[in-house]
Short mmCIF file of C-alpha atoms in Angstrom, two decimals:
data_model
loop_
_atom_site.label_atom_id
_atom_site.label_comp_id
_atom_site.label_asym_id
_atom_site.label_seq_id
_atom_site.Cartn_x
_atom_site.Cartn_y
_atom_site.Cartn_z
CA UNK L 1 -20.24 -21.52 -10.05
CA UNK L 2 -17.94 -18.06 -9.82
CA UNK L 3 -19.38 -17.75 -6.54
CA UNK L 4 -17.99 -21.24 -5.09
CA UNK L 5 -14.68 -21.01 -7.48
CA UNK L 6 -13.84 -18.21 -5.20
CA UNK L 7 -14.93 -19.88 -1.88
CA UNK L 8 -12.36 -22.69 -2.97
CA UNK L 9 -9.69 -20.32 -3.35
CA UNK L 10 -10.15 -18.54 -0.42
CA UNK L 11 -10.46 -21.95 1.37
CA UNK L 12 -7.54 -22.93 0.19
CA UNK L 13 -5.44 -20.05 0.33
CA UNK L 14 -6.56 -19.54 3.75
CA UNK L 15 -5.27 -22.91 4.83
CA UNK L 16 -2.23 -23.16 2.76
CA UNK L 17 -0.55 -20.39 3.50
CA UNK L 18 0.19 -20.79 7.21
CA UNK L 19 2.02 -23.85 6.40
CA UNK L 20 4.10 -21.68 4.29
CA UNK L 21 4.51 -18.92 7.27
CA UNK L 22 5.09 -22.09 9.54
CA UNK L 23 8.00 -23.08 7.22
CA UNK L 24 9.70 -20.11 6.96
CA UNK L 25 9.47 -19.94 11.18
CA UNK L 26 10.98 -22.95 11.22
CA UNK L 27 13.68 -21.69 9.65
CA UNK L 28 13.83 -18.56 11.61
CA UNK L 29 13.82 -19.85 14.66
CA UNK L 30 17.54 -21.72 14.76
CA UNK L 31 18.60 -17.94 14.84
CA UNK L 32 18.77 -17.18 18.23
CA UNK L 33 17.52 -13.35 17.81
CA UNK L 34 18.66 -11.77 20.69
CA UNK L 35 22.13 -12.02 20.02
CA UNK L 36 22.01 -12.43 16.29
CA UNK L 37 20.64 -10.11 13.68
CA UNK L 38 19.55 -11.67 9.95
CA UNK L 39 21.25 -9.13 7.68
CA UNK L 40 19.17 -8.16 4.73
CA UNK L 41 19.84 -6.01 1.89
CA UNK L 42 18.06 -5.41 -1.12
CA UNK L 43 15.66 -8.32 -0.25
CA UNK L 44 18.41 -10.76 0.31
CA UNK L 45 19.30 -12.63 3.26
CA UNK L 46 23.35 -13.27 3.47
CA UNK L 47 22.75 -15.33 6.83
CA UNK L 48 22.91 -14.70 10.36
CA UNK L 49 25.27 -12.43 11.84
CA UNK L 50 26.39 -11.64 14.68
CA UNK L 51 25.41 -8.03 16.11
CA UNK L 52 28.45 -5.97 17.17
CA UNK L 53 29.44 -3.62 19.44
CA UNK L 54 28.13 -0.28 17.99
CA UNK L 55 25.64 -1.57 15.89
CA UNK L 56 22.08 -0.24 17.05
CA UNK L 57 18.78 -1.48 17.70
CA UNK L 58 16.42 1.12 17.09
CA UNK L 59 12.58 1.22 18.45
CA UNK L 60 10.47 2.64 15.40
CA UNK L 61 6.42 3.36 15.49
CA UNK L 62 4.62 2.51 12.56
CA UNK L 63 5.81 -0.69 11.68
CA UNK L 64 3.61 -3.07 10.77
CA UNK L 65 3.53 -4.31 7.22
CA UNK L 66 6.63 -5.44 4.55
CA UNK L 67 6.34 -2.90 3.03
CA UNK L 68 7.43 -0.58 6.36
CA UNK L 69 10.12 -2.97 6.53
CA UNK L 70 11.51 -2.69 2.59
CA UNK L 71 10.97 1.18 2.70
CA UNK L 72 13.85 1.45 5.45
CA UNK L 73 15.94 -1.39 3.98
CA UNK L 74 16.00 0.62 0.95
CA UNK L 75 17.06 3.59 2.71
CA UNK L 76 19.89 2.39 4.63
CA UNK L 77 20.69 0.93 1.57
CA UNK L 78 21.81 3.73 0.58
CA UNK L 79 24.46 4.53 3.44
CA UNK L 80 27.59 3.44 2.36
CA UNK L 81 28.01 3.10 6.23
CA UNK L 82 25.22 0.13 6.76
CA UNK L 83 26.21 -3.11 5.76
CA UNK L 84 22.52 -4.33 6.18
CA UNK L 85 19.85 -4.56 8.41
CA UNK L 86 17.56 -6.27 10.39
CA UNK L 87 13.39 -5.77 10.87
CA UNK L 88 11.80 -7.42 13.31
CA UNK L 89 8.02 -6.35 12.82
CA UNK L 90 6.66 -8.25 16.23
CA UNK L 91 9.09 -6.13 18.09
CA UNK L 92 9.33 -2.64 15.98
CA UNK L 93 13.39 -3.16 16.63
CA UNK L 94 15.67 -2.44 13.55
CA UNK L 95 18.67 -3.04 13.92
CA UNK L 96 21.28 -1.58 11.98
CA UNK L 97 25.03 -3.52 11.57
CA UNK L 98 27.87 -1.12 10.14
CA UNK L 99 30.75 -1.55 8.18
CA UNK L 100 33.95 -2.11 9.91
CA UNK L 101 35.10 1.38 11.46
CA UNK L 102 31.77 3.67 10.34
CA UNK L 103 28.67 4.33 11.96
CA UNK L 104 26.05 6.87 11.82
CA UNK L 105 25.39 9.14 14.95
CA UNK L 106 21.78 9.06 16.66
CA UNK L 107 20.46 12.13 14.90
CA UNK L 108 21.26 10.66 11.43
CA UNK L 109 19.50 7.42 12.11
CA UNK L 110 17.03 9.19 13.30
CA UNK L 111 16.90 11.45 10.25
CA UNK L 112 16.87 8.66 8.54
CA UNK L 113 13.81 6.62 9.71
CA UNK L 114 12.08 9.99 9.64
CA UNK L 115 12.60 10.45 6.12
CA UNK L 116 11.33 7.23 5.51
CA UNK L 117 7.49 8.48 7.26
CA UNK L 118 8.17 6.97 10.52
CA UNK L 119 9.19 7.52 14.22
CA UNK L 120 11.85 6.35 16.53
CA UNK L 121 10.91 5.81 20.07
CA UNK L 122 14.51 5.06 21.25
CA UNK L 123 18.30 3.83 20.13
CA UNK L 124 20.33 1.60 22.16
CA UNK L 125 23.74 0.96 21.33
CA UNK L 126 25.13 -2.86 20.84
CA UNK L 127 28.11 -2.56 23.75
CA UNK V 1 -22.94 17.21 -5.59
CA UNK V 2 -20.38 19.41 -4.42
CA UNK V 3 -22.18 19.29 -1.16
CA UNK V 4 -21.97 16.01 -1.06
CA UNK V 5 -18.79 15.52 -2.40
CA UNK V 6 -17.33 18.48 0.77
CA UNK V 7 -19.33 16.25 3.28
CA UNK V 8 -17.89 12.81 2.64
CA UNK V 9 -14.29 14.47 2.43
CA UNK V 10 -14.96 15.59 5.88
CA UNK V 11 -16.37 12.90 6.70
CA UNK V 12 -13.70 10.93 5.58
CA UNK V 13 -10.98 12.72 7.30
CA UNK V 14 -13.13 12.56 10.83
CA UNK V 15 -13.50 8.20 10.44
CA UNK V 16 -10.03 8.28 9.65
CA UNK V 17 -10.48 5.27 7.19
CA UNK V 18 -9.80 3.94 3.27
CA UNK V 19 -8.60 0.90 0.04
CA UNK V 20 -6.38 0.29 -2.02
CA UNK V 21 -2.46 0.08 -1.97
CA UNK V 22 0.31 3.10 -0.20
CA UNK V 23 -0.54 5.97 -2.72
CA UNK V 24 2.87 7.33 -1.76
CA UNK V 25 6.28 4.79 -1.33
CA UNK V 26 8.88 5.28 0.39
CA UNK V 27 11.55 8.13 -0.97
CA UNK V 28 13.21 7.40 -4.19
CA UNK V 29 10.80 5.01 -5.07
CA UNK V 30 8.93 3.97 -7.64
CA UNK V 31 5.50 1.54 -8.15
CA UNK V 32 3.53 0.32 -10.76
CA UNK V 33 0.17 -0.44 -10.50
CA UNK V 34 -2.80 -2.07 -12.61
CA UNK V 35 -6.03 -2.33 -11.45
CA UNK V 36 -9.02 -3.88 -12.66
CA UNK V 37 -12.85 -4.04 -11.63
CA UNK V 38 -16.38 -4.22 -13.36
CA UNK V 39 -16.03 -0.37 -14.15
CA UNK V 40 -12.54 0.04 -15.01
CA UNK V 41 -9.18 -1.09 -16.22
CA UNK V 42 -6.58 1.54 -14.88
CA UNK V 43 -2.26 1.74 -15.25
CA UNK V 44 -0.82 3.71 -12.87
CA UNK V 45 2.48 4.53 -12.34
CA UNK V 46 4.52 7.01 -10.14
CA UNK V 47 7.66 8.27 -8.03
CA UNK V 48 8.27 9.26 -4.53
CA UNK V 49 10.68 11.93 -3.99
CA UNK V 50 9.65 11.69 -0.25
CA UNK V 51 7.44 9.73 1.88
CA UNK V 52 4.64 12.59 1.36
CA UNK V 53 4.49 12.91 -2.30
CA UNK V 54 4.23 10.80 -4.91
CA UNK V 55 3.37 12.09 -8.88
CA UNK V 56 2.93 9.70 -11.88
CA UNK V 57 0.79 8.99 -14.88
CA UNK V 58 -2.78 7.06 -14.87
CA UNK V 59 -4.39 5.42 -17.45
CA UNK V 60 -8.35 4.68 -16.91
CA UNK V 61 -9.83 2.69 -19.37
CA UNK V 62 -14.02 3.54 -18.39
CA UNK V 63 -15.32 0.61 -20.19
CA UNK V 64 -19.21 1.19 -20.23
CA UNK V 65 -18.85 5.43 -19.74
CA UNK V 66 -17.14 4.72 -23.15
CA UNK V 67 -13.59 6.93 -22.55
CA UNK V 68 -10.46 6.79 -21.47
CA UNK V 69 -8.95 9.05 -19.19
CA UNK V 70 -4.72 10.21 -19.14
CA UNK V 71 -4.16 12.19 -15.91
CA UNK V 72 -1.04 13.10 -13.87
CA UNK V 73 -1.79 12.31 -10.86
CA UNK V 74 0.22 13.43 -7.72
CA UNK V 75 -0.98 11.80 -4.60
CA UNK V 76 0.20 13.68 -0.77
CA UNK V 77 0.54 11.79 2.89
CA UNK V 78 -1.79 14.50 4.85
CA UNK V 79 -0.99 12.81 7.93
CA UNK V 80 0.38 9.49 9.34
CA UNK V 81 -0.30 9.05 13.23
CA UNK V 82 2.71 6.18 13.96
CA UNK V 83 1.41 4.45 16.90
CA UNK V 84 3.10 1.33 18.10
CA UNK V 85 1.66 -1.33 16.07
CA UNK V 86 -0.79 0.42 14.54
CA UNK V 87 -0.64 2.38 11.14
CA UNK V 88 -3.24 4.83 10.29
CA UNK V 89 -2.47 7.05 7.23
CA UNK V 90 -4.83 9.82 5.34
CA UNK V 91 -4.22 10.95 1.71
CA UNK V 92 -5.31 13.59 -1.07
CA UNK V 93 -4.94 12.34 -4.57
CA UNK V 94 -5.89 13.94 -7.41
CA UNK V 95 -5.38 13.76 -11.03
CA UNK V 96 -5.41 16.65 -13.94
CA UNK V 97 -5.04 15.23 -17.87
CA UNK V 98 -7.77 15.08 -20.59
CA UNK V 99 -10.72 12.65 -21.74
CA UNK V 100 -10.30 10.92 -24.54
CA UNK V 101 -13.93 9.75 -25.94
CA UNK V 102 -15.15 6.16 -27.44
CA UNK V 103 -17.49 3.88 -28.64
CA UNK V 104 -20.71 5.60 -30.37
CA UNK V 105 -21.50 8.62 -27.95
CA UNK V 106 -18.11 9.87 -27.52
CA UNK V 107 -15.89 8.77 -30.31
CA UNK V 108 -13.30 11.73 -31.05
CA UNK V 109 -14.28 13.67 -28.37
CA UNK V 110 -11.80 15.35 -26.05
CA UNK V 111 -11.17 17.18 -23.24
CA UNK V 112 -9.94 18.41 -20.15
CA UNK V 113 -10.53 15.92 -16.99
CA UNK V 114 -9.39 16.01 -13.29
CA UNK V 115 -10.60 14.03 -10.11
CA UNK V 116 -9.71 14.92 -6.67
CA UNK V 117 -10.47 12.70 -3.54
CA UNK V 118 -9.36 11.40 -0.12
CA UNK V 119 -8.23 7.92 1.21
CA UNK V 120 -7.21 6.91 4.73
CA UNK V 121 -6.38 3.15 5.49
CA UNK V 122 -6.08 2.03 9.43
CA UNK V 123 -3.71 -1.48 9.34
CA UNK V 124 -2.26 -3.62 12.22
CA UNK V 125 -0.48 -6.93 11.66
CA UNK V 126 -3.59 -8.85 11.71
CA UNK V 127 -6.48 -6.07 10.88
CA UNK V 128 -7.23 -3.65 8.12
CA UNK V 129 -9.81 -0.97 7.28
CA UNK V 130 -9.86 1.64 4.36
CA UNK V 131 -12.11 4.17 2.65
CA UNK V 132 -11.75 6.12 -0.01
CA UNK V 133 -13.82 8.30 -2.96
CA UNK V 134 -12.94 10.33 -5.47
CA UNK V 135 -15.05 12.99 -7.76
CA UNK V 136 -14.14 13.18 -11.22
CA UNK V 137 -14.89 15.80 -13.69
CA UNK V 138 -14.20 14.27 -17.48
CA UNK V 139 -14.73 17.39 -19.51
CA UNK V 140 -18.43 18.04 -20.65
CA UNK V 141 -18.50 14.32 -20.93
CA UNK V 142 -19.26 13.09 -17.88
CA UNK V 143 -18.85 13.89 -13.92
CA UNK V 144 -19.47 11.28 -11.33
CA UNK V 145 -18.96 10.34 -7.62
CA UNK V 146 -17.60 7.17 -6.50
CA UNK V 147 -16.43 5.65 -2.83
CA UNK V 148 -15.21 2.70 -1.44
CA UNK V 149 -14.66 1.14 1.46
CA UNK V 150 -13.12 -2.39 2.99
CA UNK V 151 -12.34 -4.54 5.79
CA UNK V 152 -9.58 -6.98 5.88
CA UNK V 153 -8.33 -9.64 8.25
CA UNK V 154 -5.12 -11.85 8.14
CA UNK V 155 -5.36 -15.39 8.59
CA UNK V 156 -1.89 -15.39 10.14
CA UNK V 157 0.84 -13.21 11.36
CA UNK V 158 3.60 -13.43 9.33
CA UNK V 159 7.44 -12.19 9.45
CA UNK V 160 9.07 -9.99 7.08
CA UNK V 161 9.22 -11.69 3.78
CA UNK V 162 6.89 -14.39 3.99
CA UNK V 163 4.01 -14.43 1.85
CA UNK V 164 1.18 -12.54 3.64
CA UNK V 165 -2.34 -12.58 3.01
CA UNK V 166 -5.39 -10.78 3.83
CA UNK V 167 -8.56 -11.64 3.31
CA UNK V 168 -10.75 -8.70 2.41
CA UNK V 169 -14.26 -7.47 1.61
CA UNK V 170 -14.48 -4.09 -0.55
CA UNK V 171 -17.41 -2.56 -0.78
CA UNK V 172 -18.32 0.11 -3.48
CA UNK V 173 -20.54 2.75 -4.16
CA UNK V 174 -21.56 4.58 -7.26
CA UNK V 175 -24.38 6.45 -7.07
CA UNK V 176 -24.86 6.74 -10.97
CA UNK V 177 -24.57 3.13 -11.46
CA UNK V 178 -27.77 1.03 -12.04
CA UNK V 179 -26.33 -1.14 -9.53
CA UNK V 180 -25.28 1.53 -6.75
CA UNK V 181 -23.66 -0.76 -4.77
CA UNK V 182 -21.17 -3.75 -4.97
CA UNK V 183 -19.41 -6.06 -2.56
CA UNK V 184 -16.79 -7.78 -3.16
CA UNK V 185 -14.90 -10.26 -0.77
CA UNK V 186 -11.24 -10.69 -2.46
CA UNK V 187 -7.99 -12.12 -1.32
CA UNK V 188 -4.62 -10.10 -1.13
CA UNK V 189 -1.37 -11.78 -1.62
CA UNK V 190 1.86 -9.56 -0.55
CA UNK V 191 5.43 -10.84 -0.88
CA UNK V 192 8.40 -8.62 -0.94
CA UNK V 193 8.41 -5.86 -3.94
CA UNK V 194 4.53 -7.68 -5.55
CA UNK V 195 0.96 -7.54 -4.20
CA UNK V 196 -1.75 -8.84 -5.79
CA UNK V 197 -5.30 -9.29 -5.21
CA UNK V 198 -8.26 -11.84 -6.62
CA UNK V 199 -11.82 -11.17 -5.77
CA UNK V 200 -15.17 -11.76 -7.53
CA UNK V 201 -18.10 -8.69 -7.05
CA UNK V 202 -22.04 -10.14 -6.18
CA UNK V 203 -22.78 -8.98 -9.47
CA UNK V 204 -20.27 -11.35 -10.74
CA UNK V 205 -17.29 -8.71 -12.31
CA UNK V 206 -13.98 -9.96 -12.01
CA UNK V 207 -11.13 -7.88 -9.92
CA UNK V 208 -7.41 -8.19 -10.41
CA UNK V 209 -5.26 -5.61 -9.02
CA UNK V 210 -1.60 -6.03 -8.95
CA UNK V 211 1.47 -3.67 -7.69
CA UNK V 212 5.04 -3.52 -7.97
CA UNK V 213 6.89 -1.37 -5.83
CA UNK V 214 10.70 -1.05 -6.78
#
């Protein structure tokens, strides 16, 4: 009986939940991405915005999981410089959206994602 | 034992496996954990003052050994290879606090205890593999060996902050144990800040594991 109670929920956790990924897709995917960066802070999304010129996308190793992506939203978090950022996991690009008139130089954000137990493989600059 | 103990940390370290949850979080901060199996009902909480160090306190409740165990525990990254999509990681944790005894062998009986032992977890988006033991010296009480090791596959690939789950096997051995060995298959829910995980051993013992990371 235990045995096929947990079958069941397997089963049906196994087959629910992509619905639930498929949803949130859905709603993803009227963000056009490659001009547009979701801005997320403290686990909250304020909505698409549009990345601007000196904002960067940075290429980071290691990313793979949620929890990857909280550890550096909670570190940037930090930066009275970042108004939020954005983790794409399928690409490894975060990209990072400043305040009006601040920004962090390359070594910082590099620093930065360091700190945090991971690499960057490259920053390029929103023009 | 200590033989043994030396050659499955080295061995260990050369598969580059391991279980459980990130023994160390990300700088500043902080995660709870409970866990609970057929051998033990554990608290565990601790803070990261960098992404290779993490120190806390740990409760272990050792239901049938008949004690409890209060340890601080500090657990340190060793090394993290970041590779492009993949994630492998390799830990020491160990613990140093007292035994406290129970039940009719061990009642009012303390101690000194400490454990010591090695984890290593190799994740992608859609795979996972861990392995991990621990020896554990509970004063003149008791000493014992224990490892564990699981595989893990996600049904689907999702984006950050959707509900992700893995579907994972863990199995576990305790040479001590009547039953040396147990398997467990066991699902693994992680959303945001929670992670939680259901599973149900051969021998039929519940498991319920949940973290908070904040």
């Amino acid at each position: 009986m235990k045995t096929l109670t947990l079958l069941s929920t397997i089963a049906v956790l196994t087959f629910a939940n992509p619905a639930f990924a498929e949803m949130d897709k859905m709603d993803h995917a009227t963000m056009d991405h490659s001009t547009h960066a979701e801005m997320v802070m403290d686990g909250k999304a304020d909505g698409a915005i549009i990345a601007k010129s000196g904002d960067a996308h940075i290429s980071v190793n290691g990313l793979v999981c949620d929890f990857c992506a909280r550890a550096l939203e909670k570190t940037f978090g930090k930066r009275d410089e970042v108004k939020g950022i954005d983790v794409n996991l399928e690409t490894k690009i975060v990209t990072v959206n400043f305040n009006d008139g601040q920004t962090l130089d390359n070594d910082t954000l590099t620093q930065i994602i360091t700190d945090s137990g991971y690499n960057v493989e490259g920053i390029h600059r929103v023009e | 034992m200590i033989r043994i103990f030396t050659t499955l940390i080295v061995a260990g370290v050369m598969m580059t496996a391991t279980a459980e949850a990130r023994p160390v979080s990300y700088p500043d901060g902080w995660t709870g954990m409970l866990m609970n199996d057929g051998e033990a009902n554990t608290a565990h909480i601790h803070y990261s003052p960098t992404a290779k160090t993490s120190i806390g306190y740990k409760y272990e409740h050792w239901r049938d050994k008949e004690y409890d165990i209060h340890a601080v525990q500090m657990n340190n990254l060793l090394k993290r290879w970041n590779e492009k999509g993949v994630f492998p990681n390799l830990y020491l944790k160990s613990g140093l606090g007292v035994v406290d005894g129970k039940g009719q062998d061990y009642d009012g009986e303390t101690d000194m205890a400490g454990f010591t032992g090695i984890a290593a977890d190799w994740e992608t988006r859609r795979y996972f593999t861990s392995y991990e033991n621990r020896y554990t010296k509970a004063g003149d009480l008791d000493d014992f060996f224990q490892q564990s090791a699981r595989v893990g596959i996600a049904p689907y690939v999702g984006d950050y902050g959707d509900l992700h789950t893995w579907l994972m096997v863990e199995a576990k051995h305790m040479p001590e144990n009547e039953d040396k060995f147990t398997v467990t298959p066991l699902v693994r829910l992680f959303k945001g800040a929670h992670l939680a995980e259901f599973g149900m051993s051969t021998s039929g013992e519940a498991l319920f594991n949940y973290v908070y990371r904040y």
